[in-house]
């Protein structure tokens, strides 16, 4: 694997795992889903690097992988909406995982101002599903 991919995994794996653990409380299931997502990222690595936003594309792969695994176990899976993160994802990363807006922006491939604004909006909604 390219050094850049290894660095990407080193940076994002712990945060991805924290997110996956919210939806998949079984540690092995969460770790397997993150590994599956990172393998998918590896398969598409060259294409991701030339995309408009590689980090956002990788986040979409992770979210879709976690949702698919959860759907296999229950009907409470988060439904992927487009390629960007849902407000619910941002709220989970901030209020449950404990990441600050700049870290979230780095994980999901967005800018800090956008994340901060969407977190404020998410705070106004009831966090019933997470």
Coordinates of C-alpha atoms in Angstrom, one line a residue:
X1 CA 0.0 0.0 0.0
X2 CA 1.2 3.5 -0.7
X3 CA 2.6 5.5 2.2
X4 CA -0.2 8.1 1.8
X5 CA -2.9 5.4 2.3
X6 CA -1.1 4.1 5.4
X7 CA -1.0 7.6 6.8
X8 CA -4.7 8.1 6.0
X9 CA -5.5 4.9 7.9
X10 CA -3.4 5.8 10.8
X11 CA -5.1 9.2 11.1
X12 CA -8.7 8.1 10.5
X13 CA -9.0 4.5 11.9
X14 CA -9.4 5.6 15.6
X15 CA -12.1 8.1 14.7
X16 CA -13.8 5.8 12.3
X17 CA -13.8 3.1 15.0
X18 CA -15.3 5.5 17.6
X19 CA -18.1 6.4 15.2
X20 CA -18.7 2.7 14.3
X21 CA -18.9 1.8 18.0
X22 CA -21.9 4.2 18.4
X23 CA -23.9 2.2 15.9
X24 CA -22.3 -1.3 16.5
X25 CA -21.7 -1.7 20.2
X26 CA -20.0 -5.1 19.7
X27 CA -16.3 -4.2 19.5
X28 CA -15.5 -6.9 16.9
X29 CA -18.4 -5.9 14.6
X30 CA -17.3 -2.2 14.8
X31 CA -13.7 -3.1 14.1
X32 CA -14.7 -5.4 11.2
X33 CA -16.9 -2.7 9.6
X34 CA -14.0 -0.1 9.8
X35 CA -11.6 -2.6 8.3
X36 CA -14.1 -3.4 5.6
X37 CA -14.5 0.3 4.8
X38 CA -10.7 0.9 4.8
X39 CA -10.3 -2.0 2.4
X40 CA -12.9 -0.5 0.1
X41 CA -11.0 2.8 0.3
X42 CA -7.8 1.0 -0.6
X43 CA -9.5 -0.6 -3.7
X44 CA -10.5 2.9 -4.8
X45 CA -7.5 4.8 -3.5
X46 CA -6.2 6.2 -6.8
X47 CA -9.7 7.3 -7.8
X48 CA -10.3 8.9 -4.4
X49 CA -7.0 10.9 -4.7
X50 CA -8.2 12.5 -7.9
X51 CA -11.7 13.2 -6.7
X52 CA -12.8 16.6 -5.6
X53 CA -12.8 15.6 -1.9
X54 CA -11.1 12.3 -1.0
X55 CA -11.8 12.5 2.7
X56 CA -15.5 13.0 2.1
X57 CA -15.6 10.1 -0.3
X58 CA -13.9 7.9 2.3
X59 CA -16.4 9.0 4.9
X60 CA -19.2 8.1 2.7
X61 CA -17.7 4.6 2.3
X62 CA -17.4 4.2 6.0
X63 CA -20.9 5.4 6.7
X64 CA -22.4 3.1 4.0
X65 CA -20.4 0.2 5.4
X66 CA -21.5 0.8 9.0
X67 CA -25.2 1.2 7.8
X68 CA -25.1 -2.0 5.8
X69 CA -23.7 -4.0 8.7
X70 CA -26.3 -2.5 11.0
X71 CA -29.1 -3.2 8.6
X72 CA -28.0 -6.8 8.6
X73 CA -28.6 -6.9 12.4
X74 CA -31.5 -4.5 12.9
X75 CA -33.8 -2.0 11.2
X76 CA -32.3 1.0 13.0
X77 CA -29.5 1.6 10.5
X78 CA -28.7 5.2 9.5
X79 CA -29.7 5.7 5.9
X80 CA -26.9 7.3 3.8
X81 CA -28.1 10.5 2.3
X82 CA -25.9 11.6 -0.5
X83 CA -22.1 11.7 -0.1
X84 CA -21.9 14.2 2.7
X85 CA -22.3 13.7 6.4
X86 CA -25.7 13.9 8.0
X87 CA -26.2 16.4 10.8
X88 CA -26.8 13.3 13.0
X89 CA -23.2 12.1 12.1
X90 CA -21.7 15.4 13.1
X91 CA -23.6 15.4 16.3
X92 CA -22.5 11.9 17.1
X93 CA -18.9 12.8 16.3
X94 CA -19.1 15.8 18.6
X95 CA -21.4 15.0 21.5
X96 CA -20.8 11.2 21.7
X97 CA -17.3 10.7 20.3
X98 CA -16.0 14.0 21.7
X99 CA -14.4 15.5 18.6
X100 CA -14.1 19.3 18.2
X101 CA -15.4 20.9 15.0
X102 CA -12.0 21.1 13.3
X103 CA -11.4 17.4 14.0
X104 CA -14.9 16.5 12.6
X105 CA -14.2 18.6 9.5
X106 CA -11.0 16.7 9.0
X107 CA -12.8 13.3 9.4
X108 CA -15.7 14.0 7.1
X109 CA -14.0 16.2 4.6
X110 CA -15.7 19.5 5.3
X111 CA -14.7 22.9 6.5
X112 CA -14.8 23.9 10.2
X113 CA -17.3 26.7 9.7
X114 CA -19.8 24.4 8.0
X115 CA -19.4 21.8 10.7
X116 CA -19.8 24.3 13.5
X117 CA -23.0 25.7 12.0
X118 CA -24.5 22.3 11.4
X119 CA -23.7 21.3 15.0
X120 CA -25.6 24.3 16.3
X121 CA -28.5 23.3 14.1
X122 CA -28.3 19.7 15.2
X123 CA -28.3 20.8 18.8
X124 CA -31.8 22.2 18.3
X125 CA -33.2 18.8 17.3
X126 CA -33.9 15.9 19.6
X127 CA -31.1 13.4 19.6
X128 CA -33.6 10.5 19.8
X129 CA -31.9 8.1 17.5
X130 CA -28.3 8.4 18.8

